[in-house]
Coordinates of C-alpha atoms and ligand atoms in Angstrom, one line a residue:
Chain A
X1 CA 0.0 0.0 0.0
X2 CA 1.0 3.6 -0.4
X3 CA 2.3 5.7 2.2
X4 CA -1.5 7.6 1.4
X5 CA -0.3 11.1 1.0
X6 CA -3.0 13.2 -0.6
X7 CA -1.9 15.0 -3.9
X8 CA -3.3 17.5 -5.3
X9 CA -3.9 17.4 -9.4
X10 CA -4.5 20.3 -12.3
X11 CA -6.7 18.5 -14.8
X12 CA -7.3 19.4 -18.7
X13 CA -10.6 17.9 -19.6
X14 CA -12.0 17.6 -23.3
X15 CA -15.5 19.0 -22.8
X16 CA -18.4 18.9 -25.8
X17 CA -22.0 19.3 -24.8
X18 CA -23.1 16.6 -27.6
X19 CA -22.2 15.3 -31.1
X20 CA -22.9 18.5 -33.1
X21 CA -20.9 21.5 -31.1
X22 CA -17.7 22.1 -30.9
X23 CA -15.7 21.1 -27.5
X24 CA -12.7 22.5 -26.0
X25 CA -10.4 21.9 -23.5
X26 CA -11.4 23.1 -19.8
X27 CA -8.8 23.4 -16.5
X28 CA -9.7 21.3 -13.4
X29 CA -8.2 21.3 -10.5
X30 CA -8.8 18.3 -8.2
X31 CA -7.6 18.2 -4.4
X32 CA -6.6 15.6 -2.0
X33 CA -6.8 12.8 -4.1
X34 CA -6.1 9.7 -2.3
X35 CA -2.9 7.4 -4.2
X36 CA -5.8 4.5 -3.6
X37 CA -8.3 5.9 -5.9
X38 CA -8.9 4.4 -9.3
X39 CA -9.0 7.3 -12.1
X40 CA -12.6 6.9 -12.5
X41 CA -13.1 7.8 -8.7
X42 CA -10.9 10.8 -8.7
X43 CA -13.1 11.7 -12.2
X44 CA -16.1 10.8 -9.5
X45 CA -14.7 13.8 -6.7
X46 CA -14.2 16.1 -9.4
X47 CA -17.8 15.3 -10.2
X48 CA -19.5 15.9 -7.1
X49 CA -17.4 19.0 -6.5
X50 CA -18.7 20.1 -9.8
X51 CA -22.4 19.4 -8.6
X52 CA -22.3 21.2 -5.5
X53 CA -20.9 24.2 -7.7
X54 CA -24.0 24.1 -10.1
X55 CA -21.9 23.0 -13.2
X56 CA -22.3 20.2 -15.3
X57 CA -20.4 17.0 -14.7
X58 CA -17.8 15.2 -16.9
X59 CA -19.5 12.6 -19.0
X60 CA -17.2 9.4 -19.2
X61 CA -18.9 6.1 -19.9
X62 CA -17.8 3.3 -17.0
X63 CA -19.5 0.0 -15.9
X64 CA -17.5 -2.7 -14.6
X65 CA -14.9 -1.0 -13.3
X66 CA -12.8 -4.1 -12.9
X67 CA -11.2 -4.5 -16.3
X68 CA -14.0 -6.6 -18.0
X69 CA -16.5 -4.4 -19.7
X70 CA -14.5 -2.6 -22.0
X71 CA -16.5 0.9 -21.3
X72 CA -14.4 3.2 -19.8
X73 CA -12.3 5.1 -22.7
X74 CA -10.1 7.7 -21.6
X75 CA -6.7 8.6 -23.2
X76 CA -4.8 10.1 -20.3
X77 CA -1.3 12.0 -20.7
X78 CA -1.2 11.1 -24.2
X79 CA -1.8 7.1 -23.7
X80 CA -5.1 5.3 -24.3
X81 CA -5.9 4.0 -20.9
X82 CA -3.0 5.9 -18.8
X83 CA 0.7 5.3 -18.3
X84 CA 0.0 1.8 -17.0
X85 CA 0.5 -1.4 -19.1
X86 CA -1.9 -3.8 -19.2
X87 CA -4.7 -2.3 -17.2
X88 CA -7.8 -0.1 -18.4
X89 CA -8.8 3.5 -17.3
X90 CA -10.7 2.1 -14.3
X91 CA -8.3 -0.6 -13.2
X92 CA -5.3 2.4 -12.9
X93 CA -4.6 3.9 -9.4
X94 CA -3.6 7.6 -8.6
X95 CA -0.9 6.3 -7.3
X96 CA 0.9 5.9 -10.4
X97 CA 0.4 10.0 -10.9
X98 CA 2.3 12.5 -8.5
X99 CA 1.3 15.3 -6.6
X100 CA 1.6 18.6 -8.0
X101 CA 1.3 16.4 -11.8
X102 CA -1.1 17.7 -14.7
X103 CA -3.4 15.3 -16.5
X104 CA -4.3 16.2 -20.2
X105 CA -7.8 13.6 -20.4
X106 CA -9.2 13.2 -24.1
X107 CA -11.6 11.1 -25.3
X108 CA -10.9 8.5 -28.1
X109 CA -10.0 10.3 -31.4
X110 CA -11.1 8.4 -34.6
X111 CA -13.5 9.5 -37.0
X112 CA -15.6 6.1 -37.0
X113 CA -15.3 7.2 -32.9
X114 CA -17.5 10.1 -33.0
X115 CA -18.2 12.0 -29.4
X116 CA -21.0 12.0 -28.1
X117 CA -20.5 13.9 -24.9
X118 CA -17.3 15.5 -23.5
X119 CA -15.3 12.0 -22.7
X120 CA -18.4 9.4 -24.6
X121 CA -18.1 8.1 -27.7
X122 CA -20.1 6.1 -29.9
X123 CA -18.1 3.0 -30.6
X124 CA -21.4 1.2 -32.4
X125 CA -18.7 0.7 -35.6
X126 CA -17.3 -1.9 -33.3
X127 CA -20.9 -3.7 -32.9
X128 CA -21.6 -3.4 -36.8
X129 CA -18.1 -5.1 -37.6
X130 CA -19.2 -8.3 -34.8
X131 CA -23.1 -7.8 -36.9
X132 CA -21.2 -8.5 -40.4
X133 CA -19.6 -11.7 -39.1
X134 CA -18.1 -12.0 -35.7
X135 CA -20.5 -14.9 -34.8
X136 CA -21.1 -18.7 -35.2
X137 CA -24.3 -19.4 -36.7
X138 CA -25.4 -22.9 -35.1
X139 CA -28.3 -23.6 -33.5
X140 CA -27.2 -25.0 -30.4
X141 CA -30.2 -27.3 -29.8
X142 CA -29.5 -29.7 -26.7
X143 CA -26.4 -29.7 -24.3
X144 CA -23.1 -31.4 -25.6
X145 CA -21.5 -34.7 -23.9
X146 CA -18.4 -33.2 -22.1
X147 CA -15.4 -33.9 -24.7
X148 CA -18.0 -34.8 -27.6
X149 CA -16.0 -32.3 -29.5
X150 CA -11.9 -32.5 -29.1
X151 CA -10.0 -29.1 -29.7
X152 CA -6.4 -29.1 -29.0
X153 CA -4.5 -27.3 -26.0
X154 CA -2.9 -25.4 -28.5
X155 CA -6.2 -24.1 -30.3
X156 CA -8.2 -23.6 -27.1
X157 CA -5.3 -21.6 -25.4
X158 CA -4.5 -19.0 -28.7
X159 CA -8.6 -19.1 -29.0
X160 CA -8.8 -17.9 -24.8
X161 CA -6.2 -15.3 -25.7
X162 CA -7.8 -13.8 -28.2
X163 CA -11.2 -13.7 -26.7
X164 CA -10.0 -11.7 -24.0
X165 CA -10.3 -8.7 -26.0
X166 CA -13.0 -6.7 -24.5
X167 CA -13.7 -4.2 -27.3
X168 CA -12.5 -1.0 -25.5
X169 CA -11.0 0.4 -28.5
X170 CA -8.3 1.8 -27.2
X171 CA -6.2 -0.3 -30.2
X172 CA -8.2 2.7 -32.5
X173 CA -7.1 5.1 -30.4
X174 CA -3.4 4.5 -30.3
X175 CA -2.9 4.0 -33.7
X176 CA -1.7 6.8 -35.5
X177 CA -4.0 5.3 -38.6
X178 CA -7.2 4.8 -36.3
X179 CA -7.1 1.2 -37.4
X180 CA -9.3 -1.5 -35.7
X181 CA -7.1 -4.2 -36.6
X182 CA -6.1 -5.8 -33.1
X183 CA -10.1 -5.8 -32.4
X184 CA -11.0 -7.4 -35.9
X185 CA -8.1 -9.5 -35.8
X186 CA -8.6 -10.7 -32.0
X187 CA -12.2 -11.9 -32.9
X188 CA -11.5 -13.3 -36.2
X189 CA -8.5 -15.1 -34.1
X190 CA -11.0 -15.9 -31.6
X191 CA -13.7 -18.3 -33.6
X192 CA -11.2 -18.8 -36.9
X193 CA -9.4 -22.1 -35.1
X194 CA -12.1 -23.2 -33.1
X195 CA -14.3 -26.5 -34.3
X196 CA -17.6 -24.2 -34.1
X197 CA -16.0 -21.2 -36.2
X198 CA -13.7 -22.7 -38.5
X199 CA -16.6 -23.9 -40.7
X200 CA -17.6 -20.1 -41.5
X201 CA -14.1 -18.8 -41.3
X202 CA -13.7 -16.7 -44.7
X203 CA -16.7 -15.2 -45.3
X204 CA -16.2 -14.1 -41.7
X205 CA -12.6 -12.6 -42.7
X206 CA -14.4 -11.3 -45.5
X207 CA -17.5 -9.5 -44.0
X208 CA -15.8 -8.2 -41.0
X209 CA -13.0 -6.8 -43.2
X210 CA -14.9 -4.9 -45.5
X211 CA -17.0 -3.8 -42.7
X212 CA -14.1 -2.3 -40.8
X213 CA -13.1 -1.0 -44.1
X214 CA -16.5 1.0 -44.6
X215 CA -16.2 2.7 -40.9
X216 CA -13.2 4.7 -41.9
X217 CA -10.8 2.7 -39.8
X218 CA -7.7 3.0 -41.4
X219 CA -4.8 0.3 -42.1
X220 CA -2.3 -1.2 -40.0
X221 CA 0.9 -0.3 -40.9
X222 CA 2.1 -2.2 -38.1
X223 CA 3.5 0.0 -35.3
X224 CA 2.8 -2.4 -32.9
X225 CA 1.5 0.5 -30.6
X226 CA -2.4 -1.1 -30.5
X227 CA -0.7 -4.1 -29.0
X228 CA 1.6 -2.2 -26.7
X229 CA -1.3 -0.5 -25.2
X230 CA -4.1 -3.0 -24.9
X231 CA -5.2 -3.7 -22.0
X232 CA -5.9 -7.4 -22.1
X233 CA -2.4 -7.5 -24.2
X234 CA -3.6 -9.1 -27.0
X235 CA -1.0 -9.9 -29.0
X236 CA 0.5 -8.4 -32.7
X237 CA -0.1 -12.4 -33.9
X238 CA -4.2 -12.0 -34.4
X239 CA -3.3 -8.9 -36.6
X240 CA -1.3 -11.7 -38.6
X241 CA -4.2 -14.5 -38.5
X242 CA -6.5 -11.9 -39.5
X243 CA -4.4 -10.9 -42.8
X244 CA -3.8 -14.6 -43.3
X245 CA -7.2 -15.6 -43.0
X246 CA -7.9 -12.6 -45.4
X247 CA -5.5 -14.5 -47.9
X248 CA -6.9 -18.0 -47.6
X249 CA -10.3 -16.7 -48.1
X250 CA -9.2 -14.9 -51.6
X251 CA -11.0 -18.1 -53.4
X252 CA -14.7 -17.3 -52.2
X253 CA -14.3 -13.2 -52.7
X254 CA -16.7 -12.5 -55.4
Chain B
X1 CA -11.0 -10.0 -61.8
X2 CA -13.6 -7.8 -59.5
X3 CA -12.3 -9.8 -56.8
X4 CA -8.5 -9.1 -57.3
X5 CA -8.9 -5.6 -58.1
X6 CA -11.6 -6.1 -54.6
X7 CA -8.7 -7.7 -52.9
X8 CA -5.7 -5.6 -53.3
X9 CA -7.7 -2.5 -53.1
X10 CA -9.0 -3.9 -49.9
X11 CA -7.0 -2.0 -46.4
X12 CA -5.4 -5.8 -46.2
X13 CA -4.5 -6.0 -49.5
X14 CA -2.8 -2.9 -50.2
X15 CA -0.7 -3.7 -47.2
X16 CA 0.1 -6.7 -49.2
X17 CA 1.4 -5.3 -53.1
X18 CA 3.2 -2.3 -50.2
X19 CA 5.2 -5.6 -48.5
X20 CA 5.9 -7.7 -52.0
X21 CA 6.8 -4.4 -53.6
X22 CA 9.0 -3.5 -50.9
X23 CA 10.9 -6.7 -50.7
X24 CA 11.4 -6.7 -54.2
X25 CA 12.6 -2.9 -54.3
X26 CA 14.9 -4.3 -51.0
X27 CA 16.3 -7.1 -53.3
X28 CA 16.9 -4.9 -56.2
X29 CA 19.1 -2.9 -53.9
X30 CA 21.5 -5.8 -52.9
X31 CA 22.2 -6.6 -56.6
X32 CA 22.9 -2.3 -57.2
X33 CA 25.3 -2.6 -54.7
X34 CA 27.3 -5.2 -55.4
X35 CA 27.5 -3.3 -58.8
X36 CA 28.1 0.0 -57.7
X37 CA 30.9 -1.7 -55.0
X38 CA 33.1 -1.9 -58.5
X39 CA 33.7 2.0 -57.7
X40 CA 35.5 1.5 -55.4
X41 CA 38.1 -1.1 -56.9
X42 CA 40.9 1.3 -57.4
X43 CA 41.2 0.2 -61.2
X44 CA 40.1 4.1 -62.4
X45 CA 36.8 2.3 -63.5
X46 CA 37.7 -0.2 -65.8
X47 CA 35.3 -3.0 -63.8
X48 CA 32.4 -0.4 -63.4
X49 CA 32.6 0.7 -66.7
X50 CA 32.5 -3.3 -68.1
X51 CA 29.3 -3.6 -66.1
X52 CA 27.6 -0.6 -66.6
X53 CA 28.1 -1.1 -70.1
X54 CA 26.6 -4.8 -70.1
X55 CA 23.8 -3.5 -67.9
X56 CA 22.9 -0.6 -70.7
X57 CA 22.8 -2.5 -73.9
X58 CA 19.7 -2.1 -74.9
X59 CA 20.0 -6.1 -76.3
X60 CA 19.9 -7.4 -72.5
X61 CA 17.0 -8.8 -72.6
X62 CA 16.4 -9.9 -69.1
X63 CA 18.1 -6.7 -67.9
X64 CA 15.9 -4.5 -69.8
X65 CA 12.5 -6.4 -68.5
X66 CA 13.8 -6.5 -64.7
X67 CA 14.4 -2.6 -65.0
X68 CA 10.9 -2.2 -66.7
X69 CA 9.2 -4.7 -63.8
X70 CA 11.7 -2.3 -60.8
X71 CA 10.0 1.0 -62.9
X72 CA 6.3 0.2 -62.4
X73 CA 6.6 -1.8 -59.0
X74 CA 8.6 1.4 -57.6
X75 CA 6.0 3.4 -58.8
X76 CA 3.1 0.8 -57.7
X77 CA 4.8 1.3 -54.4
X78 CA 5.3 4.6 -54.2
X79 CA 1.7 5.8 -55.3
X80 CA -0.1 2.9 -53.0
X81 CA 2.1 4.7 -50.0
X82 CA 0.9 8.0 -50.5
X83 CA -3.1 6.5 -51.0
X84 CA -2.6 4.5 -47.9
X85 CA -1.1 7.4 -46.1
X86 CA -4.1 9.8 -47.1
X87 CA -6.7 7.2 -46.4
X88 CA -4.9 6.8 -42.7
X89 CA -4.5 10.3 -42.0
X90 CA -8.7 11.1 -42.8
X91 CA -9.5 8.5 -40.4
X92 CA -8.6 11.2 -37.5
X93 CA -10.1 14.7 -38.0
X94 CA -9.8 15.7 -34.6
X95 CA -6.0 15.0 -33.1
X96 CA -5.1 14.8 -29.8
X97 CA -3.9 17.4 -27.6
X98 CA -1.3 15.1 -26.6
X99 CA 0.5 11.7 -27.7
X100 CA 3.2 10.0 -25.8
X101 CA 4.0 8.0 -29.2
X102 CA 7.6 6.8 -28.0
X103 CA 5.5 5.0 -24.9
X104 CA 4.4 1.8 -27.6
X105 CA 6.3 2.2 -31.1
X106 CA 9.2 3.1 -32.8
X107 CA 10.0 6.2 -34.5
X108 CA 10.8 4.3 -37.6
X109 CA 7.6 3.1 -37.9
X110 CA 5.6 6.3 -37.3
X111 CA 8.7 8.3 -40.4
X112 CA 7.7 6.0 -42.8
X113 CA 6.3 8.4 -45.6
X114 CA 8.5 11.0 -45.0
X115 CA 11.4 9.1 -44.9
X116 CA 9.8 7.5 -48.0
X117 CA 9.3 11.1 -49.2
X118 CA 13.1 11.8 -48.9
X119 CA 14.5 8.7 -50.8
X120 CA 11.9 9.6 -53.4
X121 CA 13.7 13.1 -54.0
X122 CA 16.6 11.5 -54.0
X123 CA 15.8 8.8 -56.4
X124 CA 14.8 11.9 -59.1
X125 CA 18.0 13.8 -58.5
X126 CA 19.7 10.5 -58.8
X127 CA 18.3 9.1 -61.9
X128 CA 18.9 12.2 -63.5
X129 CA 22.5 12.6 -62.6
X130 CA 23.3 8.6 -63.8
X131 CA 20.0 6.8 -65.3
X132 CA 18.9 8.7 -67.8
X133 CA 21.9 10.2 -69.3
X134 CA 23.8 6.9 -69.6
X135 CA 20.3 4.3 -70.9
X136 CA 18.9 7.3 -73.1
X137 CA 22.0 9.3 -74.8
X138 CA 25.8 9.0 -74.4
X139 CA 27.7 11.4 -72.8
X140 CA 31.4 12.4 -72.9
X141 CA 32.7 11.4 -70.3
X142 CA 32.5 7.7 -68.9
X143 CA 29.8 6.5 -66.4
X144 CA 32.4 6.5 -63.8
X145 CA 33.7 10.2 -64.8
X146 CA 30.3 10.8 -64.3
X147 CA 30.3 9.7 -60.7
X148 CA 33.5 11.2 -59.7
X149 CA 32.5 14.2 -60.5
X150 CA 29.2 14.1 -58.7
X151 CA 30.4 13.0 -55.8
X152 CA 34.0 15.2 -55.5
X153 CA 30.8 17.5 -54.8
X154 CA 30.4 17.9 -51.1
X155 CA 26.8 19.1 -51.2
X156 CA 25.5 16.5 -53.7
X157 CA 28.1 13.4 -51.8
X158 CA 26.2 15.2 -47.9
X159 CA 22.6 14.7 -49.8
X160 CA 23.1 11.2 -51.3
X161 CA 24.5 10.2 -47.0
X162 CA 21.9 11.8 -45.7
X163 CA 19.7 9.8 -48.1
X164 CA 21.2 6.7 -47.1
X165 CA 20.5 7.4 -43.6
X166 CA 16.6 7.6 -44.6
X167 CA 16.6 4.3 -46.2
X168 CA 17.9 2.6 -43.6
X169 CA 15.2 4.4 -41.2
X170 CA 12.6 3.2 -44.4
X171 CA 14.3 -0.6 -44.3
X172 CA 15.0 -0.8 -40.7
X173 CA 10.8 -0.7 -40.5
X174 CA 9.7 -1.7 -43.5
X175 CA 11.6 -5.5 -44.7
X176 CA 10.2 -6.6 -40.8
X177 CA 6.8 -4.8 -41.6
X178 CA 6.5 -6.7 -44.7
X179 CA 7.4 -10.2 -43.3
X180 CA 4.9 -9.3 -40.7
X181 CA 2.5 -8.3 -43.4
X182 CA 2.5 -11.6 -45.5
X183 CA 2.1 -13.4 -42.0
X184 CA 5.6 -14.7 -40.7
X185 CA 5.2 -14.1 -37.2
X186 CA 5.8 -15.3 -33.9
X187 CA 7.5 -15.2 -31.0
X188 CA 10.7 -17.0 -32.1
X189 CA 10.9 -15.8 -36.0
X190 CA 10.1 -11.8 -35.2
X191 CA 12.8 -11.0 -33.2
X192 CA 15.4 -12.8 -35.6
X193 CA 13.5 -11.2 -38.3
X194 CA 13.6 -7.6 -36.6
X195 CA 17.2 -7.8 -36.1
X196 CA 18.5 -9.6 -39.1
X197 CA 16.1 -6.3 -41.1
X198 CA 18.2 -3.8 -39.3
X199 CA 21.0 -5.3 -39.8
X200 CA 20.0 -5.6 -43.8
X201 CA 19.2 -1.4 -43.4
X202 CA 22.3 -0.9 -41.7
X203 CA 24.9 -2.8 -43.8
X204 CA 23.2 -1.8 -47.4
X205 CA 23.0 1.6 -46.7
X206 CA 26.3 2.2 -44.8
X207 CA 27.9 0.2 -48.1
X208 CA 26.3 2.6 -50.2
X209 CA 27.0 5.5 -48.5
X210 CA 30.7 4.7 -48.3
X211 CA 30.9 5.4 -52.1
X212 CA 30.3 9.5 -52.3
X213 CA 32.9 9.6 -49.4
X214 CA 35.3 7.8 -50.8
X215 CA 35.4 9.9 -53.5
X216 CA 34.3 12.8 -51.7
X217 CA 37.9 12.4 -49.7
X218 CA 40.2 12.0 -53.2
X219 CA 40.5 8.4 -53.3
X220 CA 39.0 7.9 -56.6
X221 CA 41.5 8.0 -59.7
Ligands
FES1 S1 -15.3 0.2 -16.6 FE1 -15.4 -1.9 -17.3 S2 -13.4 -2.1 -18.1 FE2 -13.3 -0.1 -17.2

């Protein structure tokens, strides 16, 4: 645990009342912040401060705040998620911050991202990509035997890591290209190995690349930084599986 | 042929013709080279000249379709950077007030059109100086007159270094990029491939670069 000293932090805040005016950039100053906070609960003090003064709060979207939702989006200090590896907005402590420290805190910046309120935005592009193939289409009718269906070690383990992606999009908003490729590529990695989604495999690569194509996500030209800075570390090889997957499914492109 | 013109024109695909066009350009460069290393045989260009003469007769047949293949795959390359550039840029309107870049990737990575830009100025100044002249017309002096000349010039010998220190920022990312790319990659292969593509930038370009100096400092006949 931390030695609890209270620090006190200046805050620069993206603020945009909705989708259609412009924002701008507004000074906070936030005091006695405990080094046990999360991010979201010093956002929550600044917040109730801003209440009791009559102003409007900061919108940021949150739910989980454990690392499994994938809501919260903020890029702090010029990093999608804070200066933490590993770990989303809501998972990162104050205690990695100093007293006395500014904290520039933006929303994600991609055109298929657009804002809808100061720190929201409308990540929906992600939920149309899953729509144009990120699925299995089976009807599961009665529970399986255990072990009815064998899938090696191997394919369940790189399947496991690649579902762990939990759609934050904070791979869009570290790339310097706004490309979705470590999301795409995790869940076409996900299903693409797996008995139950190799059937459907390349009209899947297909569908969900053109999809991502008509968002206005751009390429990867791989800097590596989306993998760098995702949370759930997904790894560079799912970009990889999802260009390969692209390749093998050349035959059935019409 | 909706679908190949679908497929390369796809985000995926024009990542693809950027990697096989830049592996072949990278190729091309080893075999310039180890011509171009004849400069610097101390003979007053009597090896150079043998070779560029064999490699501008207009009857070398397989010469003559390899440089008209390295023509329109340079330019393939070179026009399919600045479309995926523009098409990557307009996918962020609104930038941030602040990026910590250097916190997840190379610098390399994020230069690559403007190193790309650079080699691509050099490339016209260079053509015109040697390429041209030499396939298209025949001048005076000899090939390697030609070069002496050029490169006793300290501003045009500090240009063609500085040049070669850009394409080995372009190479050091781009020949792992491209392995990456057509999908060699994993945890044992990408490092060996990352440091054997450095390695490539480094020694290529350093060989190059030794040329202009060499002459630069007198030691050319
Ligand atoms: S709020 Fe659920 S991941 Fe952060």
């Amino acid at each position: 645990m931390s030695n609890g000293k209270k620090m006190n932090l200046s805050l620069k805040i993206w603020r945009q009342a909705d989708k259609n005016s412009a924002g701008e950039f507004k000074d906070y100053t936030v005091n006695n912040v405990s080094p046990d906070m999360s991010f979201l609960e010093m956002l929550d003090v600044l917040n109730e401060e801003l209440i009791i003064k009559g102003e409007e709060p900061v919108a940021f979207d949150h739910d989980c705040r454990e690392g499994i939702c994938g809501s919260c989006s903020l890029y702090i200090n010029g990093r999608p998620h804070g200066p933490k590896r590993g770990v989303t907005a809501c998972q990162l402590h104050m205690r990695s911050f100093h007293d006395g420290q500014s904290i520039v805190i933006e929303p994600w910046r991609a055109n298929a991202f657009p804002v809808v309120k100061d720190l929201i935005v409308d990540r929906s592009a992600f939920d149309r990509i899953i729509t144009a193939g990120g699925f299995v289409s089976v009807n599961s009718g009665g529970a399986a035997d255990a072990n009815s269906i064998l899938i090696s070690k191997d394919d369940v383990e790189y399947a496991l890591d690649a579902s762990q992606c939990i759609g934050c999009g904070a791979c869009v908003a570290v790339c310097k290209n706004s490309s979705a490729s470590l999301f795409v590529g995790a869940k076409i990695a996900h299903l693409s190995r797996l008995p139950q989604g190799s059937p459907e495999r390349h009209k899947r690569a297909i569908n969900m690349i053109k999809q991502m194509d008509k968002e206005g996500f751009g390429s990867c030209t791989n800097t590596e930084a989306c993998a760098a800075e995702c949370p759930k570390e997904i790894s560079m090889d799912v970009i990889v599986t999802m260009r390969k997957e692209y390749m093998k499914a050349i035959k059935e492109m019409e | 042929m909706g679908w190949f013109i679908k497929f390369i024109d796809s985000s995926i695909g024009k990542k693809i013709v950027m990697a096989l066009t830049g592996l072949f350009l990278s190729i091309f460069l080893i075999a310039h080279l180890a011509g171009n290393l004849l400069l610097l045989a101390g003979d007053g260009g009597v090896k150079f000249e043998e070779y560029a003469n064999f490699m501008a007769e207009s009857g070398n047949i397989p010469v003559r379709i390899v440089e008209i293949a390295l023509f329109i795959l340079l330019i393939y390359h070179i026009i399919n950077g600045i479309r995926i550039t523009s098409i990557n840029r307009k996918a962020r309107n609104i930038k941030y007030k602040k990026v910590d870049a250097s916190a997840n990737s190379t610098f390399f990575s994020r230069f690559m059109i403007q190193s790309g830009g650079i080699i691509f100025i050099f490339l016209v100044i260079h053509l015109r100086s040697f390429f041209f002249p030499y396939r298209f017309s025949h001048p005076e002096i000899t090939m390697y007159e030609a070069v002496k000349t050029a490169f006793e010039n300290p501003l045009y010998s500090g240009f063609y270094v500085f040049a070669m220190v850009l394409l080995a920022f372009h190479l050091n990312h781009g020949v792992q990029s491209a392995f990456q790319t057509l999908g060699l990659y994993d945890k044992k292969i990408t490092p060996i491939i990352k440091k054997t593509g450095t390695a490539f930038a480094i020694i290529i370009c350093l060989a190059f670069a030794i040329i202009p100096l060499y002459f630069l400092m007198g030691m050319g006949e």
